[in-house]
Structures are given as C-alpha cells and as structure tokens.
Amino acid sequence: MNIHEYQGKQILKSFGVGIQEGIVADTPEQAVAAAQELSKQTGTQWWVVKAQIHAGGRGKGGGVKLAKSLDEVKEKATNIIGMNLVTPQTGPQGKKVNKVLIAQDVYYPGANPTKEFYMSVLLNRQTGRNIIMYSTEGGMDIEEVAAKTPHLIFKEEISPATGLQPFQARKIAFNLGLSGEAFKQMTKFVASLYKAYDTIDASMFEINPVLKTSDDKIIAVDAKVNFDDNGLIRHPDYLAMRDVTEEDATEVEAGEHNLNYVKLDGNVGCMVNGAGLAMATMDMIKLSGGEPANFLDVGGTANAARVEQAFRIILKDPHVKAILVNIFGGIVRCDRVAQGIVDAYKNIGEIPVPIIVRLQGTNATEAKKIIDESGLKVSSAIELKEAADLVNQVLTK
Amino acid sequence: MSVLVNKSSKIIVQGFTGSEGTFHATQMIEYGTNVVGGVTPGKGGTSHLDRPVFNSVSDAVKATGADVSIVFVPPAFAADAIMEAAEAGIKLIVAITEGIPVKDMIMVKEYLLGKEARLIGPNCPGVITAGECKVGIMPGFVFKKGNIGIVSKSGTLTYEAADQVVRAGMGISTAIGIGGDPIIGTTTREAVELFMNDPDTHGIIMIGEIGGSLEAEAAHWIKAHGTKPVVGFIAGQTAPAGRRMGHAGAIVGGHDDTAAAKMKIMAECGIHVCDTPAVIGVTMAKVMAK
C-alpha cells in the first residue's frame, strides 16, 4: 500500500524523524489558512505548494511550486488542485490532484550551506535483511546516480538479531561528509527512521531529499512510504490512510471481491487461477498475437459466484475483444469453474465477446461436459497450445 | 532415491484441525503420504483423521519421530509455527501459508541460520515425490513417476509443467514449489543443486517469474556446476514495471529482474529457455532425446 507524502511525514514525525513541516489542504482557501497557520508554527515566510498524488517526479510535471506571498499560495493552489498531473511515473494519462500540502520553506539562508542527500530503507532480497541505502547525491533520480556515479551510493545492512547499531548510524553520517551538530543530528535521523520502518511493517522508505539546513538540522523534505500489504493486518490505523481515489476503480472493486486484478492496456482479458500461471497466460496471449488486458488471479477457492464476479470485472474494460479462461485445477475444481461460467452467462445476459475456456486438472472431464452441454458460444481447449491457437483464431477473424 | 521427501518420511501437520489443514491432510493421506499426526495447541490428546493431535511440535516429534512438517497456520502466527518446528528438530518444514509479513520472515530466516532444518516456502504449493509422498496442496494425480525434477515459484504453473511432462511421455521425480514471496527458505539454486545430486533425476525444469535474482543466481551455478539438462521458463514477459503481479515478490523493480533479462542470462548459461509456457513439456522431451 502506498500513502501520500503528508501522511508519510506524519508517521515519520511520530517516531521523532525531523521533517519539513506542512499542513494539507483540499481547497485554495484552506491552502491560504494553512499557510498562515504554518507561519505561526514555524515562522516560515515562504511556502511550498506540493501536489499530493501517489507518484514521484511531481516537480518535473509542475506539481510543486514555491509561493512568496499568501496571494501566490492561493494562485498556485488554485492551479494545482484539480489539475491532471503528468510525471515520469504517472504514465501519459497523468493523475488528478485532489489535495496539496502547504509546506514550510526549508532552504532559508543561514550560517552554513544547505546540502541534499538521498536515503532509502528497503529489503535486500538476496540476504533477506533490510538495508539503508544512501547517497551524497540527493534531490536527483537515484537510478541516474546509480548509472553515472555508482561509487556515491552506499549500503548499510541491518542484522535482524541486533537491529541498527549506533556505529552504523555514525558510519552513515561520516560517509555523508558531515561533522559537528549536523553529524549528531544525522545519527538521530537515521536511528529514528529505521525504528519507524521496522515498527510499521514498511516495505520501502525513500526520502529524497534528506536536507541539511543552513542551521544544521536534518529533515525529510519528501517522504515516500510504502507498506508491506501482509503486515497491514496488525496496523489498522495505517490501513485507514489508504486513498482509494489514487487507485484504479476497477482494481479497487475487484479487491472488494477478493480478486487479484491488475488492469493492463491490451485487448484480451484473462481469468486464471494462480499468479504464476496468470503471468504465463498473459505472455501466451502476446505470443498469440494479442495483448493482455489484465492480470486476474481468481485464487484457490474459485466458485461460481467468484467466477461471475471476475467476468463482470473483466467486461468493464471496453477494449476487451476476447476472454481467455485458463484454469488448472488443483485446489479449485474445474467443474465448479465451468458451472461459474455457465451461471455468469445466464446472469450477465449475453456476453458480447468470444470466450475461450481451457480447463485442466481436477474434474476436468466433468467440467468439459458442463461447458459442452450448456449450449453456450464458448470454445473449449484442454492443452495450453490449443488455447493459444484459439486466441489467435478469434483475433484474426 | 529422490529429493527431500520419500516413502519413509514421517509428516506432521501444523494447523491440523483447521479447515485448510483438515482438507489437505486428508488428500495427502489418500495419496499415500505417511502423515503421523498433527499439532493444534490446546487440542493435544485428541484424535483427528485417525491420527493423534499434539499441543506442540516437540511433543509430536517425541511421540512419532516425525522429521517433516507442513504448515497451514494462518499468516499472523505462521512464523512462530515455523520456528517452533525448527526448534523441535524437524528436518524439513514446508510452509504453505500465504500472506506472512516480510518482517516476520526476516526473523525466521535469521532464526534458521545454523539450524538443521530446511524451509520450503512460504506461499508455496509444497513438495511431492511422485508415487511416494505428497507434502503439499498439489493435485497428486498429475505427477506421474519419472525422472524429471521441477523447481518452481508458482503453484498452478508447476501442475501445468508436470502435466506437459507426462503428456510428452516422461514423468516426475520430485517437484518443489519454492514459493513466490520476497523471502523464502529454499532458493532456486539450492533446489537445482538437490536435483543435480539426485541419481533418479535426469533432467530439470526450472520455472521462475519476474522480481528478484534467484533465477540468475541458479543459472550461473548451473553454468559452473551443472551436469544435467535444464529447461527454463520465466513468467511475466508482459508484466508492467512497478506493479505487483499477485505474488508478493513478483514485481519488476529494475532492469535486472525483468523476464527478458532473466531469460537472457539463463540462455547464456546453457539453459533451454521456453518463450511460451505451452512448450515446456515438448522442449524437455527434445532435450532428453538428444
């Protein structure tokens, strides 16, 4: 699960991580009030108006603007709220902005120069341990840093037995070239950041940039916080932060029916049991001359009701020209799936696109009988190769 | 010979009396698996499916001499169940449970260091040695006995591959479902190594998917140490970057964990890579006929 920057910062702050302070607003009027309140709290004279969407690269798309007066706050907020923000991470269709974060200006002049760093916390899948990845090159695209100057990216692995040790936090602060008060502040920042990560069952933190201010504070200017979905069962308070308007509406609906659905851009819908077989079926659709319209895993307990629901979800996509059902029956019985297909047809009325059904495994013979005796316009297959050929035939008709 | 489990393996079921545990234990027993009992804390001393129920894995091991455990315990308690099995001296722990938090698995992995127990999974279909022993949730009838070993991150895709192998006139020695989570007990490379050392396995099918580097690691090992033909397939050639495809670990993060990148490395390491899942069986048959 992803959350917004303002929510991520609230969580970090609750663990003692220094942040760029801000107040979220839904309207330009609220934005102005937020700016006034923020000045009272922090003394800031300028404000940053930041679009709140679940995607990075917001600055590049015009979703982050500096405002030097309250009139400018209103003007920038008016422009950003409701805009369709296109960033390198949103895809060409962009995302609608519903909220802005009015944040304090943290690049104020002072005794020392400001400096931006990069820091993330994530799982190293090879070792099965968390790492803190950090770089002196903050505020830039980290993939670009990795490509051009890989020696400026550092990694610190955390032992699950001991947790993050103080010497590791010091090593990070040293490697970032800090000294004096800033050094001390960075060790605190790192320690509280890791504590937050470990406590909330996160799957990734990315703080870019981490800023050393002109008065040697260390703060998170941005916060990308992702949760491990499997861990959310023990964090109902964080689960409540989910913003479904950021997600595809059909995917949300599918989720409510416990269907694992991901919308794609193709023309052949598919319904499969098991994630691996579902991906393999998508690949097969492509090799048969089509493009997969979705990923959909009906799971191990597919029954008539679930299959019908899955059909309804797939058919919401107007680009779907054919549907391939590919079920290998292990836990799920093929005859139940076949019954589901028949019932779905009856309940939905006429399904406007050709359906290719491939059922194999437990009770496959009974399943084929149910399909064949139903009188429905459904092509059936037993081997995967036959199913692929049928998809190709349907598309080239 | 076979890999991991055979006729003499003694199996206990953790989460024995729950609905999943009951259903699959029944299937395992019908397959001929030597299920010697189960564990459900608080129900020790009772009997279920004509087998004794114990309060702890330790009690079960003492009374039955069990050396293999299969875990159906719900996600919030599964890590604890795995560690309990390891502590009690179980040699092979097969964790079927889907949805265990990554944080818990980081702990489990650390706990298992230096212990004798091997973990398979979690979030996997289990292990089956054809005709002898089924420690998992796969449809047993698909796995006809033969000399092809299968290692796979996916459940139904494993059944698919086994079915194709049988249709191509061959059979299965052992199939290992290693699971699709970011942290798993036994890697692709370790499973391949077990098959390379098993005299009853003559060819290996290796099925992976997008995300992580397990397949590349196995491919490099095969290039250096492999003695048997390997046929490979990677699911997710059409999966978009940054989107999770069902399995918690199936997500393209960078250039190295795409299907295309993995397939390229595997081919370079001498693995016979299939571009479609429909030809896994026939490809294996061709390779074995050489």
XYZ file of C-alpha atoms in Angstrom:
687
model
C 0.000 0.000 0.000
C 1.178 3.490 -0.877
C 0.281 6.632 1.035
C 0.663 10.360 0.376
C 3.698 12.432 1.281
C 1.793 14.304 4.005
C 0.705 11.013 5.615
C 4.209 9.549 5.378
C 5.654 12.630 7.056
C 3.079 12.419 9.889
C 4.191 8.862 10.559
C 7.898 9.727 10.431
C 7.350 12.659 12.779
C 5.585 10.394 15.280
C 8.835 8.422 15.511
C 10.943 11.544 16.043
C 12.227 11.874 12.480
C 12.826 15.518 11.523
C 10.551 16.640 8.689
C 9.733 19.656 6.574
C 6.545 20.752 8.373
C 3.339 21.208 6.449
C -0.456 21.263 6.518
C -2.647 19.537 3.943
C -5.418 21.418 2.100
C -8.302 20.440 -0.189
C -9.175 23.936 -1.483
C -7.270 27.197 -2.273
C -8.965 28.840 0.744
C -7.801 26.055 3.038
C -4.344 26.426 1.479
C -4.155 30.084 2.476
C -5.352 29.310 6.003
C -2.800 26.507 6.184
C -0.023 28.876 5.085
C -0.980 31.385 7.799
C -1.117 28.684 10.450
C 2.233 27.242 9.293
C 3.877 30.676 9.595
C 2.620 30.918 13.186
C 4.028 27.463 13.980
C 7.357 27.632 12.173
C 7.971 31.294 11.307
C 8.277 30.464 7.623
C 7.976 33.455 5.269
C 7.675 31.477 2.049
C 5.702 28.307 1.351
C 5.931 25.350 -0.991
C 2.693 24.139 -2.572
C 3.040 20.404 -3.236
C 0.568 18.255 -5.166
C -0.361 15.091 -3.245
C -0.517 12.116 -5.602
C 0.887 8.606 -5.381
C 3.704 9.166 -7.870
C 7.164 10.656 -7.885
C 8.643 13.295 -10.185
C 5.928 15.787 -9.190
C 8.248 18.783 -9.563
C 9.011 17.904 -13.176
C 5.299 17.886 -14.012
C 4.617 21.279 -12.415
C 3.103 19.896 -9.226
C 5.500 21.604 -6.778
C 5.661 25.428 -6.673
C 7.257 27.994 -4.387
C 4.945 30.775 -3.156
C 6.416 34.002 -1.748
C 3.135 35.567 -0.626
C -0.314 34.429 0.517
C -1.695 35.606 -2.854
C 0.807 33.333 -4.550
C -0.208 30.446 -2.264
C -3.808 30.916 -3.402
C -2.797 31.234 -7.062
C -0.528 28.145 -7.059
C -3.002 26.071 -5.046
C -5.812 27.054 -7.454
C -3.672 25.920 -10.369
C -2.578 22.634 -8.816
C -5.784 21.403 -7.124
C -7.882 19.676 -9.767
C -5.056 19.627 -12.335
C -4.164 16.461 -14.200
C -0.555 15.989 -13.213
C 1.667 14.094 -15.625
C 5.023 12.963 -14.254
C 7.562 10.383 -15.439
C 5.898 7.935 -13.021
C 2.183 8.524 -13.739
C 2.211 7.452 -17.378
C 0.885 9.738 -20.137
C -2.660 9.736 -18.710
C -1.498 11.527 -15.540
C -3.251 11.708 -12.174
C -5.850 14.132 -10.861
C -4.691 16.189 -7.885
C -7.209 16.376 -5.023
C -5.030 17.724 -2.220
C -1.990 19.944 -1.779
C 0.498 20.037 1.055
C 1.420 23.566 2.117
C 4.966 23.111 3.403
C 7.449 25.388 5.106
C 10.383 26.796 3.128
C 13.416 24.906 4.410
C 16.090 26.350 2.102
C 16.363 29.580 4.106
C 19.827 31.244 4.236
C 21.954 30.871 7.362
C 25.364 30.245 8.847
C 26.213 27.134 6.779
C 25.435 25.965 3.264
C 22.484 23.630 2.762
C 23.147 20.131 1.415
C 20.819 17.486 -0.024
C 21.229 13.719 0.463
C 19.371 10.590 -0.601
C 18.235 7.867 1.802
C 16.025 4.816 1.478
C 15.245 1.758 3.581
C 14.294 -1.478 1.848
C 14.645 -5.247 1.853
C 17.703 -6.826 0.263
C 16.050 -9.915 -1.172
C 19.372 -11.700 -1.666
C 20.264 -11.655 2.033
C 16.758 -11.443 3.490
C 17.764 -8.400 5.507
C 16.866 -4.722 5.486
C 19.356 -2.202 4.171
C 19.692 1.550 4.404
C 20.779 2.867 1.023
C 22.118 6.407 0.963
C 23.989 8.845 -1.197
C 25.640 12.252 -1.106
C 23.778 12.960 -4.343
C 20.345 13.957 -3.059
C 17.453 15.527 -4.912
C 18.266 13.619 -8.096
C 16.831 10.497 -9.663
C 18.664 7.722 -7.803
C 18.649 5.413 -10.833
C 20.592 8.121 -12.676
C 23.080 8.353 -9.790
C 23.433 4.555 -9.826
C 24.172 4.617 -13.554
C 26.608 7.556 -13.599
C 28.310 7.582 -10.186
C 27.665 4.199 -8.506
C 30.553 4.819 -6.056
C 28.470 7.570 -4.454
C 25.756 5.114 -3.359
C 26.353 3.365 -0.038
C 24.516 0.477 1.633
C 24.302 -0.465 5.284
C 22.789 -3.856 6.126
C 20.873 -4.306 9.390
C 21.124 -7.541 11.368
C 17.657 -8.684 12.476
C 19.177 -10.026 15.690
C 20.611 -6.723 16.868
C 18.788 -4.067 14.882
C 20.520 -0.886 13.758
C 23.562 -0.213 15.933
C 24.856 3.301 16.791
C 28.165 2.686 14.979
C 26.197 2.067 11.789
C 24.357 5.383 12.122
C 27.731 7.100 12.692
C 29.204 5.406 9.637
C 26.355 6.763 7.534
C 26.829 10.304 8.869
C 30.593 10.085 8.221
C 30.118 8.803 4.690
C 27.786 11.715 4.006
C 30.658 14.039 4.912
C 29.011 15.557 7.972
C 30.615 16.911 11.130
C 29.677 18.769 14.309
C 25.995 19.355 15.040
C 24.869 18.106 11.611
C 26.704 14.819 12.227
C 24.892 14.364 15.522
C 21.533 15.232 14.001
C 22.085 12.768 11.150
C 22.757 9.859 13.523
C 19.468 10.661 15.292
C 17.688 10.946 11.948
C 18.946 7.546 10.783
C 18.126 5.797 14.058
C 14.561 7.131 14.237
C 13.989 6.488 10.528
C 14.946 2.841 10.889
C 12.875 2.443 14.031
C 9.854 3.773 12.126
C 10.497 1.402 9.213
C 10.819 -1.628 11.429
C 7.827 -0.803 13.631
C 5.221 -0.050 10.970
C 5.872 -3.077 8.699
C 7.012 -0.862 5.838
C 8.225 -2.319 2.562
C 10.039 0.811 1.448
C 11.001 4.294 2.640
C 12.509 6.702 0.161
C 13.500 10.117 1.462
C 14.751 12.276 -1.371
C 15.996 14.700 -0.465
C 17.147 14.481 3.107
C 18.192 18.079 3.785
C 20.882 19.554 5.984
C 19.524 23.064 6.607
C 21.665 26.182 6.937
C 21.325 25.842 10.729
C 22.417 22.166 10.666
C 19.075 20.447 11.168
C 18.486 17.177 9.300
C 14.987 16.841 7.851
C 12.964 14.804 5.377
C 11.791 17.157 2.620
C 9.915 14.395 0.826
C 8.697 11.021 2.101
C 7.723 8.039 0.045
C 6.332 5.408 2.443
C 5.160 2.010 1.214
C 3.670 -0.696 3.417
C 4.054 -4.461 3.231
C 0.448 -5.431 2.480
C 0.860 -8.624 4.500
C 1.811 -6.571 7.564
C -1.215 -4.286 7.456
C -3.326 -6.789 9.426
C -1.602 -5.509 12.566
C -1.829 -1.797 11.692
C -5.498 -0.811 11.241
C -4.568 2.850 11.885
C -2.236 2.902 8.878
C -4.637 0.878 6.768
C -7.133 3.716 7.307
C -4.717 6.018 5.425
C -5.406 4.200 2.166
C -6.670 6.605 -0.516
C -8.678 4.545 -2.994
C -9.102 7.555 -5.315
C -5.426 7.068 -6.178
C -6.096 3.529 -7.365
C -7.824 2.172 -10.447
C -11.556 1.966 -9.637
C -11.940 -1.482 -11.191
C -8.950 -2.784 -9.252
C -10.489 -1.491 -6.016
C -13.805 -3.178 -6.837
C -12.018 -6.440 -7.683
C -10.182 -6.237 -4.362
C -13.502 -5.943 -2.519
C -14.424 -9.312 -4.036
C -11.009 -10.735 -3.084
C -9.991 -10.971 -6.723
C -6.400 -10.115 -7.530
C -6.799 -7.912 -10.628
C -4.374 -5.559 -12.340
C -5.590 -3.526 -15.299
C -3.382 -3.506 -18.384
C -3.703 -1.875 -21.806
C -4.379 -4.878 -24.087
C -7.363 -6.422 -25.884
C -7.585 -9.975 -24.489
C -8.934 -10.361 -20.977
C -7.891 -13.358 -18.931
C -9.048 -15.187 -15.821
C -6.570 -17.631 -14.332
C -6.007 -19.458 -11.064
C -2.588 -18.812 -9.582
C -0.319 -15.795 -10.066
C 2.440 -17.616 -11.965
C 0.050 -19.255 -14.404
C -1.738 -15.904 -14.809
C 1.503 -14.189 -15.823
C 2.345 -17.108 -18.132
C -1.127 -16.852 -19.704
C -0.597 -13.122 -20.322
C 2.690 -13.951 -22.061
C 0.948 -16.580 -24.166
C -1.734 -14.076 -25.238
C 1.030 -11.795 -26.516
C 2.696 -14.625 -28.442
C -0.696 -15.479 -29.976
C -0.894 -12.006 -31.485
C -2.944 -10.286 -28.775
C -2.105 -8.057 -25.814
C -3.210 -8.938 -22.276
C -5.938 -6.602 -20.982
C -5.403 -7.598 -17.384
C -3.855 -9.834 -14.766
C -6.522 -11.695 -12.812
C -5.935 -14.434 -10.298
C -9.238 -15.943 -9.136
C -7.365 -17.759 -6.374
C -7.704 -21.174 -4.875
C -11.363 -21.041 -3.858
C -12.910 -20.046 -7.176
C -16.602 -20.919 -7.199
C -19.477 -19.862 -9.416
C -20.033 -16.539 -7.652
C -16.375 -15.564 -7.829
C -16.068 -16.509 -11.476
C -19.146 -14.465 -12.332
C -17.714 -11.519 -10.462
C -14.424 -11.948 -12.340
C -16.282 -11.846 -15.686
C -18.069 -8.666 -14.660
C -14.741 -7.054 -13.714
C -13.050 -8.027 -16.998
C -16.033 -6.836 -19.046
C -15.825 -3.339 -17.516
C -12.862 -2.745 -19.821
C -14.265 -1.708 -23.240
C -11.043 -2.709 -25.005
C -11.552 -6.397 -24.262
C -12.185 -8.264 -27.558
C -11.949 -11.812 -26.175
C -11.609 -13.556 -22.817
C -9.366 -16.485 -22.113
C -10.188 -18.545 -19.034
C -7.260 -20.741 -18.058
C -7.757 -22.914 -15.004
C -5.511 -25.706 -13.874
C -7.459 -27.432 -11.154
C -5.559 -28.268 -8.021
C -7.397 -26.836 -5.056
C -10.038 -25.329 -7.302
C -12.230 -27.880 -9.042
C -12.749 -27.393 -12.772
C -16.429 -28.385 -12.636
C -17.081 -25.530 -10.221
C -15.372 -23.122 -12.580
C -17.361 -24.492 -15.517
C -20.579 -24.030 -13.531
C -19.433 -20.488 -12.778
C -19.013 -19.737 -16.455
C -22.463 -21.099 -17.264
C -24.084 -19.186 -14.382
C -22.261 -15.998 -15.281
C -23.542 -16.221 -18.844
C -27.101 -16.631 -17.599
C -26.826 -13.863 -15.023
C -24.991 -11.314 -17.155
C -27.155 -11.979 -20.201
C -25.300 -12.055 -23.480
C -21.540 -11.779 -23.058
C -20.562 -9.676 -26.084
C -17.110 -11.139 -26.697
C -15.908 -14.641 -27.545
C -14.783 -16.774 -24.633
C -12.098 -19.425 -24.782
C -12.104 -21.800 -21.864
C -9.252 -24.091 -21.040
C -9.883 -26.314 -18.036
C -7.397 -28.929 -16.942
C -6.830 -30.832 -13.713
C -9.265 -31.979 -11.022
C -12.653 -32.906 -12.563
C -11.620 -31.556 -15.996
C -13.746 -34.108 -17.828
C -16.890 -33.237 -15.831
C -16.100 -29.562 -16.459
C -15.835 -30.008 -20.203
C -19.162 -31.822 -20.144
C -20.832 -28.939 -18.298
C -19.491 -26.427 -20.864
C -20.294 -28.555 -23.907
C -23.838 -29.355 -22.764
C -24.639 -25.764 -21.827
C -25.214 -24.656 -25.412
C -23.110 -21.534 -24.839
C -20.879 -19.997 -27.517
C -17.678 -20.952 -25.788
C -14.669 -22.620 -27.377
C -13.027 -25.144 -25.145
C -9.497 -26.457 -25.023
C -7.541 -28.880 -22.906
C -3.944 -28.231 -23.842
C -2.402 -24.796 -23.442
C -1.204 -24.781 -27.053
C -4.792 -25.295 -28.289
C -5.962 -22.370 -26.167
C -3.239 -20.152 -27.633
C -4.254 -21.124 -31.169
C -7.912 -20.383 -30.389
C -6.974 -16.894 -29.127
C -5.108 -16.304 -32.378
C -8.100 -17.523 -34.453
C -10.514 -15.241 -32.615
C -8.272 -12.198 -33.074
C -7.595 -12.744 -36.771
C -11.246 -13.393 -37.697
C 16.442 -42.048 -4.166
C 14.505 -38.841 -4.523
C 14.736 -35.314 -3.277
C 13.652 -34.023 0.175
C 10.775 -36.458 0.842
C 10.093 -40.154 0.179
C 8.075 -43.156 1.365
C 9.754 -43.248 4.770
C 9.262 -39.532 5.561
C 7.143 -39.044 8.678
C 4.946 -35.986 8.335
C 3.100 -33.890 10.870
C 0.607 -31.164 10.021
C 0.765 -27.824 11.853
C -2.705 -26.308 11.891
C -4.032 -29.870 11.615
C -7.611 -29.342 12.798
C -8.317 -26.133 10.844
C -10.292 -26.312 7.590
C -7.248 -25.994 5.296
C -5.207 -28.408 7.364
C -8.022 -30.956 7.504
C -8.792 -30.793 3.784
C -5.205 -31.096 2.596
C -4.116 -33.626 5.235
C -6.958 -35.849 4.011
C -5.723 -35.502 0.426
C -2.144 -36.219 1.483
C -3.208 -39.369 3.336
C -5.240 -40.509 0.310
C -2.110 -40.058 -1.823
C -0.310 -42.474 0.496
C 1.731 -39.950 2.434
C 2.828 -41.123 5.855
C 1.046 -38.496 7.975
C 1.809 -39.486 11.574
C -0.088 -36.770 13.406
C -0.690 -33.068 13.783
C -0.298 -30.078 16.042
C -3.036 -27.746 17.265
C -2.152 -26.018 20.553
C -4.875 -26.751 23.105
C -6.164 -29.871 21.362
C -3.372 -32.209 22.436
C -4.516 -35.695 23.385
C -7.405 -35.737 20.951
C -7.525 -37.526 17.620
C -8.174 -36.119 14.120
C -8.365 -38.069 10.840
C -7.454 -41.151 12.891
C -4.157 -39.531 13.854
C -3.016 -38.133 17.209
C -3.141 -34.368 17.851
C -0.369 -32.761 19.934
C -0.072 -29.452 21.760
C 3.417 -28.740 20.450
C 5.719 -29.821 17.651
C 8.160 -31.025 20.279
C 5.524 -33.397 21.737
C 4.699 -34.639 18.246
C 8.343 -35.315 17.379
C 8.912 -37.191 20.651
C 5.842 -39.385 20.199
C 6.019 -40.047 16.441
C 9.614 -39.466 15.332
C 8.330 -37.011 12.705
C 11.019 -35.412 10.507
C 8.851 -33.350 8.139
C 6.237 -30.717 8.935
C 3.711 -28.959 6.747
C 2.421 -25.594 7.976
C -1.169 -24.413 7.372
C -1.169 -21.956 10.279
C -2.740 -18.503 9.482
C -0.296 -15.753 8.385
C -0.145 -13.862 11.683
C 1.054 -16.983 13.535
C 2.915 -18.835 10.780
C 6.421 -17.501 11.524
C 6.078 -18.723 15.092
C 4.960 -22.152 13.854
C 7.980 -22.427 11.524
C 10.421 -21.523 14.293
C 8.729 -23.950 16.670
C 9.204 -26.759 14.133
C 12.878 -25.896 13.646
C 13.453 -25.823 17.389
C 11.788 -29.219 17.811
C 14.248 -30.837 15.407
C 12.091 -31.111 12.272
C 14.415 -31.506 9.258
C 12.103 -30.237 6.518
C 9.486 -27.540 7.085
C 7.047 -26.895 4.230
C 5.175 -23.624 4.757
C 2.044 -23.369 2.601
C 0.661 -20.230 4.311
C 0.234 -17.193 2.077
C 0.473 -13.653 3.418
C 3.162 -13.860 6.107
C 4.522 -10.345 6.814
C 8.049 -9.777 5.433
C 9.188 -8.589 8.853
C 8.305 -11.999 10.309
C 10.151 -13.820 7.536
C 13.293 -11.706 8.119
C 13.165 -13.031 11.686
C 12.546 -16.624 10.574
C 15.471 -16.556 8.150
C 17.759 -15.302 10.907
C 16.419 -17.903 13.351
C 17.072 -20.770 10.931
C 20.754 -19.830 10.461
C 22.912 -22.623 11.809
C 19.895 -24.882 12.407
C 19.494 -28.211 10.670
C 16.009 -27.505 9.352
C 15.393 -26.672 5.715
C 12.419 -24.432 4.975
C 10.418 -24.665 1.737
C 8.166 -21.671 1.027
C 6.220 -19.918 2.416
C 3.389 -19.163 -0.027
C 4.108 -22.325 -1.987
C 2.331 -25.497 -3.152
C 4.786 -27.771 -1.294
C 6.880 -30.765 -2.329
C 5.842 -34.016 -3.995
C 7.868 -37.111 -4.773
C 5.739 -38.854 -7.358
C 4.090 -42.061 -6.178
C 5.645 -41.821 -2.706
C 4.943 -38.738 -0.694
C 2.941 -35.546 -1.125
C 3.673 -32.751 1.322
C 1.596 -30.013 -0.237
C -1.616 -28.920 -1.867
C -0.973 -30.004 -5.461
C -3.294 -32.381 -7.323
C -1.375 -35.624 -6.848
C -2.726 -37.425 -9.927
C -0.886 -35.036 -12.278
C 2.539 -36.130 -11.031
C 3.274 -39.484 -12.659
C 6.544 -41.098 -11.641
C 9.603 -40.460 -13.775
C 12.986 -38.751 -13.933
C 12.290 -35.047 -14.355
C 12.721 -32.728 -11.387
C 10.731 -29.490 -11.243
C 11.536 -26.369 -9.252
C 9.052 -23.515 -9.442
C 7.943 -20.303 -7.748
C 4.359 -20.885 -8.826
C 1.742 -23.473 -7.895
C -0.537 -23.923 -10.881
C 2.329 -23.371 -13.320
C 4.071 -26.339 -11.665
C 0.986 -28.504 -12.247
C 0.919 -27.264 -15.823
C 4.575 -28.212 -16.364
C 4.142 -31.634 -14.730
C 1.086 -32.336 -16.872
C 3.009 -31.444 -20.044
C 5.947 -33.627 -18.993
C 3.592 -36.576 -18.543
C 1.843 -35.924 -21.879
C 5.277 -35.846 -23.542
C 5.853 -39.385 -22.310
C 8.013 -38.699 -19.283
C 7.379 -38.387 -15.548
C 8.367 -36.530 -12.404
C 10.942 -37.496 -9.772
C 10.210 -34.698 -7.295
C 8.567 -31.298 -7.742
C 9.495 -28.475 -5.394
C 7.353 -25.345 -5.150
C 9.700 -22.803 -3.561
C 7.112 -20.017 -3.273
C 6.606 -16.525 -4.615
C 7.393 -14.378 -1.586
C 10.360 -11.964 -1.339
C 11.951 -14.097 1.413
C 11.821 -17.879 1.029
C 13.617 -20.721 2.756
C 14.997 -22.668 -0.187
C 16.198 -20.862 -3.304
C 16.023 -21.916 -6.940
C 19.772 -22.586 -6.889
C 19.535 -24.848 -3.826
C 16.669 -26.842 -5.353
C 18.591 -27.249 -8.623
C 21.618 -28.440 -6.671
C 19.498 -31.086 -4.898
C 18.304 -32.365 -8.283
C 21.817 -32.382 -9.764
C 22.871 -34.651 -6.885
C 19.879 -36.993 -7.179
C 20.588 -40.094 -9.324
C 16.873 -40.538 -10.063
C 16.570 -37.100 -11.642
C 17.830 -36.953 -15.232
C 16.548 -33.566 -16.328
C 15.397 -30.397 -14.548
C 12.636 -27.882 -15.249
C 13.199 -24.511 -13.656
C 10.231 -22.133 -13.574
C 10.668 -18.587 -12.379
C 8.981 -15.249 -12.663
C 9.707 -11.523 -12.592
C 11.309 -9.989 -9.482
C 14.453 -10.807 -7.532
C 17.580 -12.568 -8.738
C 17.041 -16.236 -7.797
C 16.894 -17.474 -11.399
C 20.061 -15.625 -12.433
C 21.871 -16.994 -9.391
C 20.743 -20.541 -10.263
C 21.705 -20.075 -13.916
C 25.257 -19.039 -13.016
C 25.545 -22.046 -10.697
C 24.289 -24.361 -13.452
C 26.837 -22.971 -15.899
C 29.652 -23.692 -13.429
C 28.465 -26.984 -11.890
C 25.550 -28.365 -13.929
C 25.678 -31.978 -15.093
C 22.102 -32.451 -16.330
C 19.976 -30.666 -18.935
C 17.816 -27.815 -17.655
C 14.715 -26.387 -19.340
C 13.600 -22.982 -18.115
C 10.628 -20.639 -18.282
C 10.107 -17.183 -16.786
C 6.553 -15.900 -16.327
C 5.779 -12.209 -16.664
C 7.248 -11.096 -20.002
C 4.221 -8.832 -20.425
C 4.049 -7.572 -16.823
C 4.471 -3.790 -16.457
C 7.231 -2.412 -14.207
C 6.358 -1.449 -10.654
C 3.120 -3.454 -10.458
C 2.819 -6.458 -8.181
C 1.532 -9.483 -10.112
C -0.210 -11.491 -7.391
C 2.813 -12.949 -5.629
C 4.352 -10.534 -3.133
C 7.736 -10.993 -4.813
C 6.555 -10.725 -8.419
C 7.347 -7.117 -9.191
C 9.762 -5.596 -11.680
C 11.958 -3.135 -9.795
C 14.849 -2.602 -12.196
C 16.310 -3.854 -15.472
C 17.822 -6.993 -13.926
C 14.611 -8.568 -12.656
C 12.545 -8.406 -15.855
C 11.605 -11.659 -17.575
C 13.679 -10.701 -20.625
C 16.830 -10.119 -18.556
C 16.443 -13.408 -16.699
C 15.756 -15.379 -19.881
C 18.865 -13.889 -21.492
C 21.090 -14.875 -18.559
C 19.567 -18.367 -18.446
C 20.142 -18.911 -22.181
C 23.725 -17.669 -21.851
C 24.269 -20.199 -19.080
C 23.176 -23.096 -21.284
C 19.577 -23.478 -20.095
C 16.975 -24.362 -22.761
C 14.638 -21.392 -22.350
C 10.979 -21.658 -23.489
C 9.327 -18.441 -24.679
C 5.829 -19.817 -24.038
C 4.541 -21.992 -21.203
C 2.826 -24.217 -23.792
C 6.112 -25.866 -24.900
C 7.745 -26.742 -21.561
C 6.951 -30.463 -21.925
C 7.904 -30.861 -25.575
C 11.117 -28.907 -25.074
C 12.106 -31.234 -22.234
C 11.305 -34.265 -24.411
C 13.505 -32.919 -27.231
C 16.368 -32.175 -24.861
C 16.155 -35.616 -23.210
C 16.090 -37.381 -26.602
C 19.467 -35.871 -27.512
